[in-house]
XYZ file of N, CA, C and O in Angstrom:
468
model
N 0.841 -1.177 0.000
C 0.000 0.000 0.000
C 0.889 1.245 0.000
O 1.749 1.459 0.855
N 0.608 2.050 -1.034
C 1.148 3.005 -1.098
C 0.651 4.502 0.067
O -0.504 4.928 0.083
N 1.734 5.074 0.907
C 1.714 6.180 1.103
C 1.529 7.499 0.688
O 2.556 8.035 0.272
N 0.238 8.358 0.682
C 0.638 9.503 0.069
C 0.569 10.630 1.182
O -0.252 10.774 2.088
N 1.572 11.310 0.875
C 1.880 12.444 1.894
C 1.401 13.480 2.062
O 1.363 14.263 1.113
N 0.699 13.962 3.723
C -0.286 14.420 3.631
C 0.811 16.376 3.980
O 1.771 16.682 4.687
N -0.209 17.241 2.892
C 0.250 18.261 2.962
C -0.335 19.023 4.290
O -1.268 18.594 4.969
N 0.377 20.212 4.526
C -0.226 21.001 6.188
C -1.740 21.467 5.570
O -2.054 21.440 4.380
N -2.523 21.866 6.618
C -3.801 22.891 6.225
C -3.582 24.249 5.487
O -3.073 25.103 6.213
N -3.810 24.582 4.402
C -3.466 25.858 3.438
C -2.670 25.301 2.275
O -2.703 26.130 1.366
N -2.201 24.585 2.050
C -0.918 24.143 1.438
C -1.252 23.268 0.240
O -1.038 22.108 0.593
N -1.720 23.303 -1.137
C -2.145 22.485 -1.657
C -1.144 21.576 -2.209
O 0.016 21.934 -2.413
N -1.642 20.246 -2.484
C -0.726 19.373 -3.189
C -0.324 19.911 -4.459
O -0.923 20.677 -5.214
N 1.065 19.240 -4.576
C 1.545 19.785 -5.568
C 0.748 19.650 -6.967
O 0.744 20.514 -7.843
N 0.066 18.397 -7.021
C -0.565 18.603 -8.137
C -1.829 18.814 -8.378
O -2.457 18.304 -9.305
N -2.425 19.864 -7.242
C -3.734 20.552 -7.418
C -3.307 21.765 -8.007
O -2.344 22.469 -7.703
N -4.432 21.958 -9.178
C -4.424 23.329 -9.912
C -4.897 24.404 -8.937
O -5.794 24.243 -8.110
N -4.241 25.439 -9.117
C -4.780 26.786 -7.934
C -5.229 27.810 -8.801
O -4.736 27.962 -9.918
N -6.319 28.667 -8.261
C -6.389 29.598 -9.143
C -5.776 30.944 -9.138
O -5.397 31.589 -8.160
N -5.739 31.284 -10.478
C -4.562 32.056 -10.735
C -4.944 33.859 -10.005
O -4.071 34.720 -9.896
N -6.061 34.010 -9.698
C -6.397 34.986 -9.012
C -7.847 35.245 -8.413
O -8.784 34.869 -9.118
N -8.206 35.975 -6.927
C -9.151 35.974 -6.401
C -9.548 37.557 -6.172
O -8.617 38.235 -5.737
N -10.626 38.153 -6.369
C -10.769 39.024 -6.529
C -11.785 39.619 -5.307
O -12.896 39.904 -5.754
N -11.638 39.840 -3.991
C -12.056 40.496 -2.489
C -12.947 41.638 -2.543
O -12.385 42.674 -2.898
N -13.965 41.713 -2.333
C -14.624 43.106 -1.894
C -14.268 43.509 0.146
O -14.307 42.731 1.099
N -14.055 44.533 0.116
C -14.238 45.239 1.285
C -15.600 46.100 1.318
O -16.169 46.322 0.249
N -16.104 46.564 2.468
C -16.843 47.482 2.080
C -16.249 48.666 2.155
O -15.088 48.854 2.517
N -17.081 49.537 1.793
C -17.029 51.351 1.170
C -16.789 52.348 2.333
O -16.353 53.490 2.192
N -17.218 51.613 3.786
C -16.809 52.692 4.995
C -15.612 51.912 6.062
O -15.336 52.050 7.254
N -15.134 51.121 5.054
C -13.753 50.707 5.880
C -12.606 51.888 5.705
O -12.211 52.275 4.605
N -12.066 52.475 7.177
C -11.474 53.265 6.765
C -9.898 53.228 6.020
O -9.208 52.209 5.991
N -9.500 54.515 5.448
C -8.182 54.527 5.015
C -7.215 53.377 5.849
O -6.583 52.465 5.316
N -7.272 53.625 7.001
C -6.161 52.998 7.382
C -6.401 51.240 7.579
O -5.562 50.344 7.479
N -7.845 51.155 7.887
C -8.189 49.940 7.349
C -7.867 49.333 6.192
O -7.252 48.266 6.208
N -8.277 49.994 4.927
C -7.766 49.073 3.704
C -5.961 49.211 3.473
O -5.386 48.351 2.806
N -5.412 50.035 3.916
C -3.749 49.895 3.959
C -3.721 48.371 4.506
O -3.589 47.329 3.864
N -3.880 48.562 5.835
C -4.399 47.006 6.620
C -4.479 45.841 5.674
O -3.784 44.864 5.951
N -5.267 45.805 4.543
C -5.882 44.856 3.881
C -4.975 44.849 2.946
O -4.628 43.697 2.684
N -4.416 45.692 2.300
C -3.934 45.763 0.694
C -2.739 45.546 0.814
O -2.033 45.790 -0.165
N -2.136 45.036 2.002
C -0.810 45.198 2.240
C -0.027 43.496 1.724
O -0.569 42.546 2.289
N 0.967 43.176 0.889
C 1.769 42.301 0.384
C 1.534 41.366 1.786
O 1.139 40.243 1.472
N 1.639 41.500 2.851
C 1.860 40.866 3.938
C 0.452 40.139 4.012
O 0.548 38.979 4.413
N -0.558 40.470 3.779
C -1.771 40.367 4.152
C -2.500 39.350 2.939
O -3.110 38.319 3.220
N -2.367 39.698 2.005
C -2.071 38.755 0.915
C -1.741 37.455 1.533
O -2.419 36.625 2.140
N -0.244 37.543 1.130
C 0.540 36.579 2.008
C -0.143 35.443 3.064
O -0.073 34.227 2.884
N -0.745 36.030 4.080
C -2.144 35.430 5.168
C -3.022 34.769 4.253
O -2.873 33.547 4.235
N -3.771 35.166 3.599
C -4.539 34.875 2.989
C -4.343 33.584 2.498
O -5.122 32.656 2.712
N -3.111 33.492 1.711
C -2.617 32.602 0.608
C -2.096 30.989 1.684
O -1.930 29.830 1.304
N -1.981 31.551 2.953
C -1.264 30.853 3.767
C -2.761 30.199 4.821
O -2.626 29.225 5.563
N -3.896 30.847 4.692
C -4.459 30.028 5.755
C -6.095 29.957 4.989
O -7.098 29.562 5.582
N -6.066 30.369 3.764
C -7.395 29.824 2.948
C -7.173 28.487 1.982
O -6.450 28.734 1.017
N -7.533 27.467 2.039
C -7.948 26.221 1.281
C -8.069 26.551 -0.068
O -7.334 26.226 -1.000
N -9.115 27.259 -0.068
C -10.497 27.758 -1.330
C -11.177 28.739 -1.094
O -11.653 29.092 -0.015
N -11.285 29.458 -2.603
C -12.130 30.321 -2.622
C -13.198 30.220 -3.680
O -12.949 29.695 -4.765
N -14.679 30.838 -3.308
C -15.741 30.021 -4.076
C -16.575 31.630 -4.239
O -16.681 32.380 -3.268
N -16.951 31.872 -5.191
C -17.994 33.472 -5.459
C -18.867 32.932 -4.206
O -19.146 31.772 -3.901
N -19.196 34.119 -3.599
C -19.873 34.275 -2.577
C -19.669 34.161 -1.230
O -20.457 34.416 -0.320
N -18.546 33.757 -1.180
C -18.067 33.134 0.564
C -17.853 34.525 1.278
O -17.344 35.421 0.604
N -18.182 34.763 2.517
C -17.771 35.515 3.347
C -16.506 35.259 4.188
O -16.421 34.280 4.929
N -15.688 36.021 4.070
C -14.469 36.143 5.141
C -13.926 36.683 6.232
O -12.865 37.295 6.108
N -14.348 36.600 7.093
C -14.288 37.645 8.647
C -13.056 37.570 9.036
O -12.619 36.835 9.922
N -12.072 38.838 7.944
C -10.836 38.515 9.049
C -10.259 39.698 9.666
O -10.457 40.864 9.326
N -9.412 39.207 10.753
C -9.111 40.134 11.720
C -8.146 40.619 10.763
O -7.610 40.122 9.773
N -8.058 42.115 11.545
C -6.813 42.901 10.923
C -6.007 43.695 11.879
O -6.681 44.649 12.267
N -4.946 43.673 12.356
C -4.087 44.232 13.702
C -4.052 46.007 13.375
O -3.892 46.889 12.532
N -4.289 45.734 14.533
C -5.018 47.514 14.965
C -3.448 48.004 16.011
O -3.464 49.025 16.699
N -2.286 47.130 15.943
C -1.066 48.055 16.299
C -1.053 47.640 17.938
O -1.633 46.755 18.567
N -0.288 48.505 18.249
C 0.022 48.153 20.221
C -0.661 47.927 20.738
O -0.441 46.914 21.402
N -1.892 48.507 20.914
C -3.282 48.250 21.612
C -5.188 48.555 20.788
O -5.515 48.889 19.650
N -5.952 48.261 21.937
C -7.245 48.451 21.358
C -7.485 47.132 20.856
O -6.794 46.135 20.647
N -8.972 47.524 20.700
C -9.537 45.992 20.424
C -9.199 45.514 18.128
O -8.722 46.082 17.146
N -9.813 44.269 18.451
C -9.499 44.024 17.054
C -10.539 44.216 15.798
O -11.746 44.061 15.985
N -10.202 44.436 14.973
C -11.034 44.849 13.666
C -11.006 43.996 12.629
O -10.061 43.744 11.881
N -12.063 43.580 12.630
C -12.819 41.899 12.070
C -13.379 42.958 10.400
O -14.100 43.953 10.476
N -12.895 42.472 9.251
C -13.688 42.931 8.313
C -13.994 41.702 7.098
O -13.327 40.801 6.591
N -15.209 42.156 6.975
C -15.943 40.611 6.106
C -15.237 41.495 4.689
O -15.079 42.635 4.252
N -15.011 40.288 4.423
C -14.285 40.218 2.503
C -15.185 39.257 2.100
O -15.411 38.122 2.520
N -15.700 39.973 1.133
C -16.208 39.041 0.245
C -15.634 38.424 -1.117
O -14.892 39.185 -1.738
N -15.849 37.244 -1.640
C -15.301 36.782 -2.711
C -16.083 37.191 -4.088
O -17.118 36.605 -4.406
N -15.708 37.884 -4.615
C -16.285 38.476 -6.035
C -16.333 37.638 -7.177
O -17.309 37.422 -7.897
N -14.689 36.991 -7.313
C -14.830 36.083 -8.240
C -13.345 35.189 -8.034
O -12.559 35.365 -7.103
N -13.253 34.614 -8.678
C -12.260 33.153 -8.720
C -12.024 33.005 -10.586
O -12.715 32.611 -11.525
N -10.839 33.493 -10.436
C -9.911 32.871 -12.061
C -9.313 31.793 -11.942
O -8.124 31.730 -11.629
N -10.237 30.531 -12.232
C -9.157 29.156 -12.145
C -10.126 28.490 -11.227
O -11.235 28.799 -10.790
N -9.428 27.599 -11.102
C -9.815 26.591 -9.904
C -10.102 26.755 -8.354
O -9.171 27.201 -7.683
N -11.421 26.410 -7.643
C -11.127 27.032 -6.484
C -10.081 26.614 -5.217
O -10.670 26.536 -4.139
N -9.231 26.449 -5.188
C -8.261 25.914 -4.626
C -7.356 27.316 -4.809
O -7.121 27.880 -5.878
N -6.908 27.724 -3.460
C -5.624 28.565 -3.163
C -4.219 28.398 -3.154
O -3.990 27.591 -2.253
N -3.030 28.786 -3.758
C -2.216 28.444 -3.671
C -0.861 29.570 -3.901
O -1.110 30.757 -4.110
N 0.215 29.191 -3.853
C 1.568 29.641 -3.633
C 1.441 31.613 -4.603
O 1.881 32.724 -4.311
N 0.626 31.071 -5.729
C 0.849 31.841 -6.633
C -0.577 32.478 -6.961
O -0.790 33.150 -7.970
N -1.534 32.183 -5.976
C -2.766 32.877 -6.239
C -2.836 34.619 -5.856
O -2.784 34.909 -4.661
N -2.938 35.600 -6.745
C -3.129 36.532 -6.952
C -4.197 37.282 -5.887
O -5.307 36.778 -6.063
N -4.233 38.247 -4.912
C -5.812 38.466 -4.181
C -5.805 39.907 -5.107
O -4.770 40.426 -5.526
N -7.105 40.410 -5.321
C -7.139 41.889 -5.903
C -8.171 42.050 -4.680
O -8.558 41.177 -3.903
N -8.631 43.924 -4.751
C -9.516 44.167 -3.760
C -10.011 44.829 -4.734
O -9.365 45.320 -5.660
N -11.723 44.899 -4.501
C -12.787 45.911 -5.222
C -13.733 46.446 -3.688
O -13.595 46.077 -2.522
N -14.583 47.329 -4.234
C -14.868 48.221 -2.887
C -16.825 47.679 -3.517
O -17.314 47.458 -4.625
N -17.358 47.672 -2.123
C -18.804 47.042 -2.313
C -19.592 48.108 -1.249
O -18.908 48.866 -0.561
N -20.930 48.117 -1.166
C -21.493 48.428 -0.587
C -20.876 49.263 1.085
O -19.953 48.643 1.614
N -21.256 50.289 1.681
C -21.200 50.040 2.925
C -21.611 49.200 3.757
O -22.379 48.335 3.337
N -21.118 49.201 5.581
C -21.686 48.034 5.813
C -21.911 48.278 7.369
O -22.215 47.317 8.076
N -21.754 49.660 7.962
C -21.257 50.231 9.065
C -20.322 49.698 9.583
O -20.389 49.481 10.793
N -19.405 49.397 9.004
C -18.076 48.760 9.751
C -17.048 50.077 10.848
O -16.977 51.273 10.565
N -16.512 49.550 11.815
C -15.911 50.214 12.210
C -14.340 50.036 11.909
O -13.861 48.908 11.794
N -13.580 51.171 11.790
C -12.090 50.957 11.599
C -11.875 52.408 11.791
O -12.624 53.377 11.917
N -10.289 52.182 11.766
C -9.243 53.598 11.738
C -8.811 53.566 13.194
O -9.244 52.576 13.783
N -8.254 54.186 13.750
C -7.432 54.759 14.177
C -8.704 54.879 15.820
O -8.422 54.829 17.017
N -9.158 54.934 15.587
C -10.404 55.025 16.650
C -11.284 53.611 17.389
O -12.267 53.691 18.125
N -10.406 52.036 16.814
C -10.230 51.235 17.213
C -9.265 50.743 18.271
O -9.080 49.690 18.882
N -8.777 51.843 18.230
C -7.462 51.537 19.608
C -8.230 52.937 21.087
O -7.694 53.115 22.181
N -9.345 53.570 20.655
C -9.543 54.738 21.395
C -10.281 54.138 22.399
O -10.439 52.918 22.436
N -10.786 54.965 23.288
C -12.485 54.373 24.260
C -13.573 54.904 23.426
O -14.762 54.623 23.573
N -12.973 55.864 22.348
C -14.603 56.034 21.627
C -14.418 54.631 20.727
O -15.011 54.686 19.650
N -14.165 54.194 20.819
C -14.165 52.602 19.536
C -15.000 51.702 19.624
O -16.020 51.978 20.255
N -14.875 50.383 19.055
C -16.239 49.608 19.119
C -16.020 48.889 20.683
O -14.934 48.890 21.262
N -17.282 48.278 21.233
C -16.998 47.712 22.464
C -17.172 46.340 22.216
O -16.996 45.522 23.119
């Protein structure tokens, strides 16, 4: 019986096709310093490292570090669309497009006492 070797969680086998790019909505009242947060190479990076798959329509609640202190800032991404296969991988592309508002809270006023509770 043959062994096949099991890859970590995020990590697709080598010979699963990934798709070649995923395309994220944020919403429209995330602030400036929020989408820096999001758009950042590093953040990507996360993405690519702890999503499986991406499928049109999925919601994504992810945290985003709000710095030395204050509470954390959770923003839903939505999946717009998928070029390729839904499977994530080494070389999958994220883009961001801007959607609806959503009263989200962010900026700089997440680390304050006026911030969310």
């Amino acid at each position: 019986m043959a062994r096949v070797p099991l890859c970590p969680r995020g990590v697709p086998s080598p010979m699963t096709e990934t798709a070649d790019s995923v395309v994220l909505s944020y919403p429209a009242d995330l602030s400036d310093w929020g989408r820096f947060q999001v758009e950042k190479d590093a953040f990507r990076a996360f993405l690519r490292r702890t999503r499986e798959t991406a499928s049109e329509g999925d919601v994504w609640e992810e945290f985003v570090g709000v710095g030395c202190c204050g509470n954390s800032l959770d923003v839903p991404l939505r999946v717009e669309s998928v070029d390729g296969p839904a499977a994530v991988g080494d070389d999958t592309a994220f883009d961001f497009a801007v959607r609806e508002a959503c009263d989200i809270d962010g900026g700089w006023q997440v680390q304050s006492e006026a911030g969310p509770s």
